[in-house]
Short mmCIF file of C-alpha atoms in Angstrom, two decimals:
data_model
loop_
_atom_site.label_atom_id
_atom_site.label_comp_id
_atom_site.label_asym_id
_atom_site.label_seq_id
_atom_site.Cartn_x
_atom_site.Cartn_y
_atom_site.Cartn_z
CA SER A 31 -32.75 128.20 -19.19
CA CYS A 32 -33.53 130.41 -16.18
CA GLY A 33 -33.95 127.58 -13.71
CA ARG A 34 -36.73 126.78 -11.30
CA GLY A 35 -38.17 130.33 -11.39
CA CYS A 36 -39.14 130.02 -15.05
CA GLY A 37 -40.68 126.63 -14.42
CA VAL A 38 -42.88 128.04 -11.67
CA ALA A 39 -43.98 130.93 -13.86
CA VAL A 40 -44.80 128.69 -16.82
CA TRP A 41 -46.82 126.35 -14.60
CA GLU A 42 -48.64 129.23 -12.93
CA PHE A 43 -49.50 131.34 -15.96
CA GLY A 44 -49.74 128.73 -18.69
CA VAL A 45 -47.52 128.57 -21.73
CA GLY A 46 -48.94 130.89 -24.35
CA ALA A 47 -52.19 131.37 -22.41
CA ARG A 48 -51.74 134.99 -21.42
CA PRO A 49 -48.99 137.46 -20.49
CA PRO A 50 -47.28 136.84 -17.15
CA SER A 51 -48.16 138.78 -14.03
CA VAL A 52 -45.77 141.13 -12.31
CA ALA A 53 -45.41 138.68 -9.41
CA GLY A 54 -43.91 136.17 -11.82
CA VAL A 55 -41.75 138.83 -13.41
CA VAL A 56 -40.35 139.99 -10.07
CA ARG A 57 -39.65 136.42 -8.97
CA ILE A 58 -37.92 135.49 -12.21
CA ALA A 59 -36.07 138.81 -12.60
CA SER A 60 -34.63 138.55 -9.10
CA SER A 61 -33.57 134.92 -9.63
CA THR A 62 -32.15 135.33 -13.15
CA PRO A 63 -28.39 135.81 -13.11
CA ALA A 64 -26.99 138.69 -15.13
CA THR A 65 -25.69 137.76 -18.56
CA PRO A 66 -21.87 137.76 -18.66
CA ALA A 67 -20.63 141.17 -19.79
CA ILE A 68 -18.89 139.74 -22.84
CA ARG A 69 -22.29 138.76 -24.25
CA TRP A 70 -23.56 142.31 -24.47
CA TRP A 71 -20.49 144.52 -24.61
CA TRP A 72 -20.18 143.45 -28.23
CA LEU A 73 -23.17 145.68 -28.89
CA LEU A 74 -21.17 148.74 -27.89
CA VAL A 75 -18.24 147.55 -30.00
CA VAL A 76 -20.55 147.38 -33.03
CA LEU A 77 -22.42 150.61 -32.31
CA ALA A 78 -19.38 152.84 -31.76
CA PRO A 79 -17.99 152.74 -35.33
CA ALA A 80 -21.52 152.77 -36.75
CA TYR A 81 -22.32 155.95 -34.84
CA LEU A 82 -19.06 157.58 -35.90
CA ALA A 83 -19.81 156.79 -39.54
CA LEU A 84 -23.37 158.13 -39.26
CA ALA A 85 -22.04 161.30 -37.66
CA VAL A 86 -20.11 162.00 -40.85
CA VAL A 87 -22.62 161.04 -43.53
CA LEU A 88 -25.96 162.27 -42.15
CA PRO A 89 -26.86 165.77 -43.35
CA PRO A 90 -26.85 168.35 -40.53
CA ALA A 91 -30.08 169.30 -38.82
CA ASP A 92 -30.76 173.02 -38.47
CA ASP A 93 -30.81 172.88 -34.68
CA GLU A 94 -27.45 171.09 -34.49
CA LEU A 95 -25.78 174.01 -36.19
CA TYR A 96 -27.75 176.36 -33.98
CA TYR A 97 -26.23 174.71 -30.89
CA TRP A 98 -22.84 174.91 -32.56
CA CYS A 99 -23.40 178.66 -32.76
CA TRP A 100 -24.02 178.63 -29.02
CA SER A 101 -20.67 176.93 -28.50
CA LYS A 102 -18.89 179.74 -30.32
CA SER A 103 -20.06 182.22 -27.65
CA LEU A 104 -20.19 180.26 -24.41
CA GLN A 105 -22.65 181.49 -21.79
CA LEU A 106 -23.93 180.35 -18.41
CA SER A 107 -27.15 179.27 -20.14
CA TYR A 108 -29.26 180.14 -23.17
CA TYR A 109 -32.68 181.46 -24.06
CA ASP A 110 -33.93 178.24 -25.63
CA HIS A 111 -32.39 175.53 -23.45
CA SER A 112 -29.87 174.64 -20.78
CA PRO A 113 -26.20 175.06 -21.74
CA LEU A 114 -24.60 171.60 -21.51
CA ILE A 115 -24.87 170.67 -25.18
CA ALA A 116 -23.06 173.89 -26.14
CA TRP A 117 -20.30 173.22 -23.60
CA MET A 118 -19.87 169.66 -24.89
CA ILE A 119 -19.72 170.81 -28.51
CA ARG A 120 -17.12 173.44 -27.57
CA VAL A 121 -14.86 170.76 -26.07
CA ALA A 122 -15.25 168.47 -29.10
CA THR A 123 -14.70 171.19 -31.70
CA GLY A 124 -11.76 172.50 -29.70
CA VAL A 125 -10.07 169.14 -30.27
CA PHE A 126 -11.34 168.15 -33.74
CA GLY A 127 -12.20 171.52 -35.30
CA ASP A 128 -15.50 172.96 -36.50
CA THR A 129 -16.60 169.86 -38.37
CA LEU A 130 -19.91 168.01 -38.37
CA PHE A 131 -18.10 165.02 -36.85
CA ALA A 132 -16.93 167.10 -33.89
CA ILE A 133 -20.34 168.72 -33.40
CA ARG A 134 -21.92 165.27 -33.16
CA LEU A 135 -19.27 163.58 -31.06
CA PRO A 136 -21.02 164.50 -27.75
CA ALA A 137 -24.21 162.83 -29.00
CA VAL A 138 -22.27 159.70 -29.98
CA VAL A 139 -20.65 159.45 -26.54
CA SER A 140 -23.99 160.09 -24.82
CA SER A 141 -25.80 157.42 -26.82
CA LEU A 142 -23.13 154.83 -26.11
CA GLY A 143 -23.37 155.71 -22.42
CA VAL A 144 -27.14 155.15 -22.44
CA VAL A 145 -26.73 151.76 -24.12
CA ALA A 146 -24.13 150.81 -21.51
CA VAL A 147 -26.51 151.70 -18.67
CA LEU A 148 -29.32 149.73 -20.31
CA GLY A 149 -26.99 146.77 -20.61
CA TRP A 150 -26.40 146.94 -16.87
CA LEU A 151 -30.07 147.39 -15.92
CA CYS A 152 -31.82 145.01 -18.34
CA ARG A 153 -32.18 141.40 -17.22
CA PRO A 154 -32.20 139.58 -19.53
CA ARG A 155 -30.67 141.53 -22.39
CA ALA A 156 -32.36 139.65 -25.22
CA LEU A 157 -34.26 142.76 -26.35
CA LEU A 158 -31.25 145.09 -26.38
CA PRO A 159 -30.36 144.47 -30.05
CA PHE A 160 -33.94 145.40 -31.01
CA VAL A 161 -33.79 148.55 -28.85
CA ALA A 162 -30.46 149.48 -30.45
CA LEU A 163 -32.11 149.37 -33.89
CA THR A 164 -34.87 151.87 -33.08
CA PRO A 165 -34.60 155.45 -34.41
CA PRO A 166 -33.40 156.98 -31.09
CA PHE A 167 -30.41 154.60 -31.11
CA THR A 168 -29.64 154.69 -34.83
CA LEU A 169 -30.12 157.90 -36.84
CA GLY A 170 -31.18 159.86 -33.76
CA ALA A 171 -28.20 158.68 -31.73
CA VAL A 172 -25.79 161.05 -33.47
CA ILE A 173 -27.93 164.20 -33.59
CA ALA A 174 -26.43 166.82 -31.28
CA THR A 175 -29.34 168.36 -29.38
CA PRO A 176 -30.05 168.88 -25.66
CA ASP A 177 -31.72 165.45 -25.68
CA ALA A 178 -28.29 163.81 -25.93
CA PRO A 179 -26.95 164.90 -22.51
CA LEU A 180 -30.46 164.65 -21.05
CA MET A 181 -30.76 160.96 -21.95
CA LEU A 182 -27.26 160.23 -20.68
CA PHE A 183 -27.81 161.82 -17.29
CA TRP A 184 -31.35 160.43 -17.06
CA ALA A 185 -29.89 156.93 -17.53
CA LEU A 186 -27.10 157.53 -15.02
CA TYR A 187 -29.50 159.03 -12.49
CA MET A 188 -31.80 156.03 -12.89
CA ALA A 189 -28.88 153.65 -12.34
CA TRP A 190 -27.97 155.62 -9.21
CA THR A 191 -31.57 155.45 -8.03
CA VAL A 192 -31.60 151.66 -8.50
CA ARG A 193 -28.50 151.32 -6.34
CA ALA A 194 -30.03 153.59 -3.71
CA HIS A 195 -33.26 151.57 -3.65
CA GLU A 196 -31.38 148.30 -3.37
CA ARG A 197 -29.63 149.54 -0.24
CA LEU A 198 -32.63 151.26 1.32
CA THR A 199 -35.15 148.47 0.75
CA PRO A 200 -35.58 146.29 3.87
CA ASP A 201 -34.39 142.70 3.47
CA ARG A 202 -36.18 139.63 4.80
CA ALA A 203 -35.04 140.53 8.29
CA GLY A 204 -36.77 143.87 7.91
CA GLU A 205 -33.53 145.83 7.77
CA GLY A 206 -32.11 148.16 5.15
CA GLU A 207 -28.87 150.08 4.82
CA SER A 208 -28.40 153.80 5.12
CA LEU A 209 -26.77 155.64 2.25
CA PRO A 210 -23.43 157.40 2.91
CA LEU A 211 -23.15 161.10 2.17
CA ARG A 212 -20.94 160.51 -0.87
CA THR A 213 -23.76 158.53 -2.49
CA TRP A 214 -26.15 161.44 -2.13
CA VAL A 215 -23.51 163.82 -3.50
CA VAL A 216 -23.10 161.63 -6.59
CA GLY A 217 -26.86 161.62 -7.08
CA GLY A 218 -26.95 165.40 -6.84
CA LEU A 219 -24.18 165.73 -9.42
CA LEU A 220 -26.08 163.48 -11.83
CA LEU A 221 -29.36 165.31 -11.27
CA GLY A 222 -27.71 168.69 -11.74
CA GLY A 223 -25.92 167.48 -14.86
CA GLY A 224 -29.25 166.39 -16.33
CA ILE A 225 -30.83 169.78 -15.65
CA LEU A 226 -27.82 171.43 -17.30
CA GLY A 227 -28.68 169.24 -20.28
CA LYS A 228 -32.39 170.01 -20.47
CA TYR A 229 -35.10 171.25 -18.11
CA THR A 230 -37.05 168.01 -18.69
CA MET A 231 -34.75 166.41 -16.11
CA GLY A 232 -37.05 167.97 -13.52
CA LEU A 233 -39.50 165.15 -14.26
CA ALA A 234 -36.83 162.63 -13.20
CA LEU A 235 -36.49 164.50 -9.91
CA ALA A 236 -40.24 164.33 -9.25
CA ALA A 237 -40.45 160.65 -10.24
CA GLY A 238 -37.37 159.83 -8.19
CA PHE A 239 -38.89 161.46 -5.11
CA VAL A 240 -41.99 159.29 -5.46
CA GLY A 241 -39.73 156.26 -5.79
CA PHE A 242 -37.96 157.06 -2.53
CA LEU A 243 -41.30 157.50 -0.80
CA LEU A 244 -42.17 153.97 -1.87
CA ALA A 245 -38.76 152.51 -1.04
CA ALA A 246 -38.42 153.15 2.68
CA ASN A 247 -39.49 155.27 5.63
CA TRP A 248 -38.82 158.89 4.81
CA ARG A 249 -36.74 159.37 7.95
CA ARG A 250 -34.05 157.13 6.50
CA TRP A 251 -33.51 159.14 3.34
CA ALA A 252 -35.05 162.62 3.71
CA ALA A 253 -31.85 164.32 4.92
CA GLY A 254 -29.78 162.68 2.19
CA PHE A 255 -32.36 163.54 -0.45
CA ALA A 256 -32.20 167.17 0.68
CA LEU A 257 -28.41 167.04 0.38
CA HIS A 258 -28.61 165.68 -3.15
CA LEU A 259 -31.06 168.48 -4.03
CA THR A 260 -28.62 171.02 -2.62
CA VAL A 261 -25.76 169.61 -4.69
CA ALA A 262 -27.95 169.66 -7.80
CA GLY A 263 -28.85 173.27 -7.03
CA VAL A 264 -25.19 174.22 -6.84
CA VAL A 265 -24.47 172.47 -10.14
CA THR A 266 -27.31 174.35 -11.86
CA LEU A 267 -26.35 177.78 -10.53
CA PRO A 268 -25.25 178.88 -14.03
CA ILE A 269 -28.87 178.53 -15.20
CA LEU A 270 -30.15 180.53 -12.25
CA ALA A 271 -27.57 183.27 -12.79
CA HIS A 272 -28.43 183.49 -16.48
CA ASN A 273 -32.15 183.75 -15.74
CA VAL A 274 -31.62 186.40 -13.08
CA ARG A 275 -29.60 188.40 -15.59
CA HIS A 276 -32.43 188.09 -18.17
CA ASP A 277 -35.39 188.60 -15.82
CA PHE A 278 -36.22 184.86 -15.99
CA ALA A 279 -37.27 185.19 -19.63
CA PRO A 280 -35.68 181.81 -20.61
CA LEU A 281 -37.52 179.89 -17.89
CA LEU A 282 -40.78 181.70 -18.63
CA TYR A 283 -40.40 180.90 -22.32
CA GLN A 284 -39.82 177.21 -21.61
CA TRP A 285 -42.69 177.10 -19.13
CA GLY A 286 -45.07 178.61 -21.67
CA HIS A 287 -43.74 176.32 -24.40
CA THR A 288 -44.17 173.21 -22.24
CA MET A 289 -47.37 173.98 -20.34
CA GLY A 290 -49.32 175.71 -23.07
CA SER A 291 -52.50 174.04 -24.35
CA PRO A 292 -53.05 175.48 -27.82
CA ARG A 293 -55.35 172.87 -29.37
CA PRO A 294 -56.77 170.28 -26.95
CA GLY A 295 -58.59 167.29 -28.39
CA VAL A 296 -58.25 163.74 -29.65
CA ALA A 297 -56.01 164.55 -32.63
CA PRO A 298 -52.95 165.65 -30.58
CA ILE A 299 -52.85 162.52 -28.43
CA ALA A 300 -53.40 160.32 -31.48
CA ALA A 301 -50.49 162.06 -33.21
CA PHE A 302 -48.31 161.74 -30.09
CA VAL A 303 -49.00 158.01 -29.69
CA GLY A 304 -48.44 157.46 -33.41
CA THR A 305 -45.05 159.15 -33.41
CA GLN A 306 -43.98 157.26 -30.28
CA VAL A 307 -44.93 153.94 -31.88
CA ALA A 308 -42.81 154.88 -34.90
CA LEU A 309 -39.88 155.77 -32.61
CA VAL A 310 -39.92 152.94 -30.05
CA GLY A 311 -42.66 150.48 -31.03
CA THR A 312 -45.69 149.32 -29.10
CA LEU A 313 -43.91 147.47 -26.28
CA PRO A 314 -43.42 150.54 -24.04
CA LEU A 315 -47.13 151.33 -24.35
CA TRP A 316 -47.98 147.78 -23.33
CA VAL A 317 -45.52 147.90 -20.41
CA PHE A 318 -47.00 151.22 -19.27
CA GLY A 319 -50.51 149.82 -18.90
CA TRP A 320 -49.27 146.51 -17.54
CA SER A 321 -47.20 148.27 -14.85
CA LEU A 322 -50.16 150.35 -13.70
CA ARG A 323 -52.37 147.31 -13.45
CA HIS A 324 -49.86 145.30 -11.41
CA ARG A 325 -48.17 148.12 -9.56
CA ARG A 326 -48.13 146.53 -6.10
CA PRO A 327 -45.98 143.47 -6.88
CA LEU A 328 -43.85 145.56 -9.24
CA LEU A 329 -42.97 147.93 -6.42
CA ALA A 330 -41.61 145.04 -4.37
CA ASP A 331 -38.45 144.82 -6.48
CA PRO A 332 -36.00 147.72 -5.93
CA ARG A 333 -34.65 147.72 -9.48
CA LEU A 334 -38.02 147.53 -11.20
CA ARG A 335 -39.53 150.04 -8.78
CA ALA A 336 -36.84 152.63 -9.54
CA CYS A 337 -37.05 152.07 -13.30
CA GLY A 338 -40.84 152.02 -13.19
CA CYS A 339 -41.11 155.35 -11.39
CA LEU A 340 -38.75 157.03 -13.86
CA TYR A 341 -40.80 155.70 -16.77
CA VAL A 342 -44.46 155.47 -15.75
CA LEU A 343 -44.79 158.84 -14.02
CA PRO A 344 -43.06 161.00 -16.69
CA PHE A 345 -44.81 159.14 -19.50
CA ALA A 346 -48.16 159.68 -17.79
CA PHE A 347 -47.35 163.40 -17.74
CA PHE A 348 -46.64 163.40 -21.47
CA LEU A 349 -49.84 161.50 -22.19
CA LEU A 350 -51.78 164.07 -20.18
CA LYS A 351 -50.04 166.91 -22.01
CA ALA A 352 -50.90 165.31 -25.34
CA THR A 353 -54.59 165.64 -24.52
CA ARG A 354 -54.11 169.40 -24.19
CA GLY A 355 -52.27 170.06 -27.44
CA PRO A 356 -49.56 168.88 -29.87
CA LEU A 357 -46.26 167.64 -28.41
CA GLU A 358 -42.91 167.41 -30.11
CA ALA A 359 -41.99 163.80 -30.85
CA ASN A 360 -38.72 163.89 -28.88
CA TRP A 361 -40.16 165.10 -25.58
CA ALA A 362 -40.73 161.63 -24.12
CA LEU A 363 -37.50 159.99 -25.34
CA ALA A 364 -35.63 160.11 -22.04
CA CYS A 365 -38.31 158.34 -20.02
CA TYR A 366 -38.10 155.26 -22.27
CA VAL A 367 -34.74 154.52 -20.66
CA GLY A 368 -36.82 153.27 -17.74
CA ALA A 369 -39.20 151.30 -19.96
CA TRP A 370 -36.65 148.88 -21.36
CA PRO A 371 -35.61 147.24 -18.04
CA LEU A 372 -39.31 146.68 -17.31
CA ALA A 373 -39.83 145.23 -20.78
CA ALA A 374 -36.80 142.97 -20.36
CA ALA A 375 -38.09 141.57 -17.08
CA TRP A 376 -41.50 140.93 -18.60
CA TYR A 377 -39.94 139.27 -21.64
CA GLU A 378 -38.05 136.79 -19.45
CA THR A 379 -41.35 135.09 -18.74
CA ALA A 380 -43.16 135.95 -21.96
CA ARG A 381 -40.52 134.28 -24.12
CA THR A 382 -41.40 130.88 -22.66
CA SER A 383 -44.40 131.10 -25.00
CA ARG A 384 -43.76 131.03 -28.72
CA ARG A 385 -46.75 133.30 -29.34
CA TRP A 386 -45.72 135.95 -26.82
CA ARG A 387 -42.12 135.75 -27.96
CA TRP A 388 -43.26 136.49 -31.52
CA LEU A 389 -45.62 139.28 -30.43
CA THR A 390 -42.91 140.93 -28.34
CA ARG A 391 -40.49 141.01 -31.24
CA ALA A 392 -43.25 142.16 -33.57
CA ALA A 393 -43.75 145.17 -31.29
CA PHE A 394 -40.49 146.53 -32.71
CA ALA A 395 -41.73 146.32 -36.31
CA PRO A 396 -42.75 150.01 -36.65
CA PRO A 397 -39.42 151.52 -35.52
CA LEU A 398 -37.35 148.93 -37.39
CA PHE A 399 -39.37 149.65 -40.52
CA ALA A 400 -38.88 153.39 -40.02
CA VAL A 401 -35.09 152.95 -39.71
CA ALA A 402 -34.97 150.70 -42.79
CA VAL A 403 -36.97 153.18 -44.85
CA MET A 404 -34.89 156.18 -43.76
CA GLY A 405 -31.65 154.28 -44.34
CA ALA A 406 -32.71 153.20 -47.82
CA HIS A 407 -33.86 156.74 -48.60
CA LEU A 408 -30.47 158.13 -47.59
CA VAL A 409 -28.74 155.75 -50.00
CA ARG A 410 -31.21 156.26 -52.83
CA PRO A 411 -34.09 158.72 -52.34
CA PHE A 412 -37.53 157.38 -53.14
CA ASP A 413 -39.09 158.90 -56.24
CA ALA A 414 -42.54 158.48 -54.68
CA LEU A 415 -41.70 161.06 -52.01
CA PRO A 416 -42.11 164.58 -53.41
CA PRO A 417 -38.91 166.64 -53.07
CA ALA A 418 -40.82 169.38 -51.22
CA SER A 419 -41.73 166.83 -48.52
CA ASP A 420 -38.30 165.22 -48.36
CA ARG A 421 -37.05 166.70 -45.08
CA LEU A 422 -34.10 164.32 -44.84
CA THR A 423 -32.56 165.20 -48.21
CA ARG A 424 -33.61 168.82 -47.81
CA GLN A 425 -31.18 169.32 -44.93
CA GLY A 426 -28.17 168.73 -47.12
CA ALA A 427 -29.67 170.93 -49.82
CA LYS A 428 -30.14 173.78 -47.33
CA LEU A 429 -26.48 173.65 -46.33
CA ASP A 430 -25.47 173.71 -50.00
CA ALA A 431 -27.73 176.73 -50.55
CA ALA A 432 -26.27 178.46 -47.48
CA ARG A 433 -22.77 178.01 -48.87
CA GLU A 434 -23.88 179.46 -52.21
CA VAL A 435 -25.46 182.43 -50.41
CA ALA A 436 -22.25 183.02 -48.45
CA ARG A 437 -20.16 182.98 -51.65
CA THR A 438 -22.59 185.24 -53.50
CA ALA A 439 -22.82 187.77 -50.65
CA ALA A 440 -19.02 187.92 -50.34
CA ALA A 441 -18.68 188.52 -54.09
CA LEU A 442 -21.46 191.09 -54.55
CA ALA A 443 -21.18 193.00 -51.29
CA PRO A 444 -17.92 192.24 -49.48
CA GLY A 445 -17.89 193.32 -45.85
CA VAL A 446 -21.65 193.93 -45.69
CA ARG A 447 -23.51 192.21 -42.83
CA LEU A 448 -26.01 189.52 -43.82
CA TYR A 449 -29.27 189.21 -41.89
CA THR A 450 -32.10 186.70 -41.87
CA PRO A 451 -35.30 186.65 -39.81
CA ASP A 452 -34.95 182.89 -39.23
CA TYR A 453 -32.63 181.41 -36.59
CA GLN A 454 -32.17 178.17 -38.55
CA TRP A 455 -30.94 179.97 -41.67
CA THR A 456 -28.76 182.19 -39.50
CA ALA A 457 -27.06 179.10 -38.04
CA LEU A 458 -26.64 177.54 -41.50
CA LEU A 459 -25.09 180.72 -42.86
CA LYS A 460 -22.70 181.03 -39.93
CA PHE A 461 -21.58 177.42 -40.42
CA ALA A 462 -21.11 178.21 -44.13
CA GLY A 463 -18.74 181.04 -43.19
CA ALA A 464 -21.02 184.05 -43.66
CA ASP A 465 -21.06 187.08 -41.35
CA ALA A 466 -24.73 186.52 -40.50
CA ASP A 467 -27.14 187.40 -37.72
CA GLN A 468 -30.86 187.16 -36.98
CA ILE A 469 -33.24 190.09 -36.89
CA GLU A 470 -36.73 189.99 -35.42
CA ILE A 471 -39.58 190.67 -37.84
CA ASP A 472 -43.18 190.26 -36.76
CA GLY A 473 -44.73 187.12 -38.19
CA ILE A 474 -41.41 185.68 -39.44
CA GLY A 475 -39.27 183.35 -37.35
CA ARG A 476 -39.25 183.35 -33.56
CA PRO A 477 -37.07 184.74 -30.76
CA SER A 478 -33.83 182.84 -30.22
CA HIS A 479 -30.36 183.03 -28.75
CA PHE A 480 -29.45 185.46 -31.52
CA THR A 481 -32.15 187.95 -30.49
CA ARG A 482 -32.53 187.36 -26.74
CA ASP A 483 -29.14 186.41 -25.30
CA VAL A 484 -27.34 189.53 -26.47
CA ALA A 485 -27.14 192.98 -24.95
CA ARG A 486 -28.56 194.57 -28.08
CA PRO A 487 -30.32 192.49 -30.78
CA ALA A 488 -29.40 193.13 -34.39
CA ARG A 489 -31.52 195.65 -36.30
CA LEU A 490 -31.61 196.68 -39.93
CA ALA A 491 -31.11 200.29 -38.87
CA ASP A 492 -27.76 199.45 -37.23
CA ARG A 493 -25.93 199.79 -40.53
CA PRO A 494 -26.35 202.07 -43.54
CA ARG A 495 -26.24 199.09 -45.89
CA THR A 496 -27.28 195.51 -45.19
CA LEU A 497 -28.18 192.29 -46.95
CA VAL A 498 -31.17 190.19 -46.00
CA LEU A 499 -31.83 186.60 -47.02
CA VAL A 500 -35.57 186.00 -47.25
CA GLY A 501 -38.13 183.94 -49.11
CA GLY A 502 -39.91 187.13 -50.16
CA ILE A 503 -39.66 190.90 -49.88
CA ILE A 504 -40.18 192.18 -46.33
CA ALA A 505 -43.29 194.29 -45.89
CA PRO A 506 -42.51 198.05 -46.04
CA GLN A 507 -43.77 198.71 -42.50
CA HIS A 508 -40.82 196.67 -41.20
CA THR A 509 -38.23 198.70 -43.11
CA PRO A 510 -38.93 202.38 -42.39
CA GLY A 511 -36.19 204.79 -43.36
CA PHE A 512 -34.80 202.58 -46.14
CA ASP A 513 -34.80 203.03 -49.88
CA PRO A 514 -36.81 200.48 -51.88
CA PRO A 515 -35.08 197.09 -51.60
CA ARG A 516 -32.99 195.76 -54.45
CA VAL A 517 -32.71 192.03 -55.17
CA LEU A 518 -29.02 191.27 -55.76
CA ALA A 519 -29.37 187.55 -56.38
CA GLU A 520 -31.81 184.68 -56.35
CA ILE A 521 -30.51 181.38 -54.97
CA PRO A 522 -32.62 178.32 -55.66
CA LEU A 523 -33.08 175.66 -52.99
CA VAL A 524 -32.79 172.47 -55.03
CA VAL A 525 -33.79 169.10 -53.59
CA ARG A 526 -33.10 166.05 -55.78
CA GLY A 527 -32.85 168.22 -58.86
CA VAL A 528 -36.12 170.06 -58.22
CA GLU A 529 -36.31 173.68 -57.13
CA ILE A 530 -38.66 173.84 -54.15
CA GLU A 531 -37.95 177.41 -53.03
CA ARG A 532 -36.20 180.53 -54.25
CA LEU A 533 -34.22 182.53 -51.73
CA LEU A 534 -33.78 186.24 -52.31
CA LEU A 535 -30.60 188.06 -51.38
CA VAL A 536 -31.96 191.58 -50.89
CA GLU A 537 -29.98 194.79 -50.37
CA TYR A 538 -31.34 197.48 -48.04
CA VAL A 539 -29.74 200.93 -48.03
CA ARG A 540 -30.76 203.47 -45.43
CA ARG A 541 -32.36 206.53 -46.99
CA GLY A 542 -29.72 209.19 -47.43
CA GLY A 543 -27.00 206.67 -46.55
#
């Protein structure tokens, strides 16, 4: 029971008649006591060993090994992303060795941190077990990508923003507290840490600024906000230094990648919404529209206002971007950290109706189904899924093929450098122990850390004799000055007993070499 507040809301809105208004949510959320910690900390106790086990058994994603390659040559930043994931992997592998478990340990810690923050922000916490069973907090929770530190710092920054709003918001006497300098410094450290994780954290900065505008008179927080920006700027100086050194090519690449509009239309936004429903369900979409409709009473509560700004505004940006072209499914993951406290507050009133309680839980059906299907497929792959389309099983097969390539290259041409035009295969080969590097070939692969963050990118002409791993012979115009290539070995890429691709280990010898 939630006391008199729930009774008022049920009387006012009608049991099962329609979803509650934000006024009822704010009233009930503010009057509902927080669940004792022991009732939700068990979730972290259960998740921690589950995450550690998943970190060992899940096949490695290409990009995870790519970021591991970053960690082997630490830099201030990188061409593709901010540097924090590489720094975190370096610390973990320094302690536990170059194992898949160590590579994924930063993601495990980050995911547990996000769940802990959600446990603190969500009132009530009845939906947390459902949230914890969605793909971002199950299989995705152990994947070591820049999204891991981004989500952690996004959650921590949102928690800091909630505390700031609670102190700045005038009470019934019309008074509010001022924030001490140390509070603004902490906020700057969290903001800077998020930007070191991924540039997407800039959306949290913009949304947080709007939240402060709505919280109190700007004179009470403007100087502190400027201080927290300054601290964040100092924290992110490594990124600035790296970009200055590389003529801002990394930032320009990310700007073009994010702001480009290759194929506007209905299909991209339909695909974006579909993937988000599969990842987090339909409840965040409902909460998004509901929050916009009832924004005024929602903004009256400091906690819901802070969470709402860090969810609604970034998600609106992603929806707008989806109308201009395809988006990657993971781009919006961080902003959902702000959706769940809003959904929890709404559910506190909705669950007084059996129908709305059922509909709310049913909103998690798509992601729970996706997790169940992927989990079952990992245990026993579905025959109905063609091996060529089986991306999950294919990852393990690619690592096996990379190890076979490394052994074959060492046996047939010991000491000869191995090249590939693909950054993913380069990372796989390096993890398999091969002396590998990426070369740029027009129309194959894309620029990466291997070709952009080095003083001199690798070229076939650098050595008189080289090996190249490709899916087919490179066109002659890309290999001037070399004798006709010679295929030394063919390594099949076998998924579930079916060969889906044949990799060629090709020898190139410079003419007259």
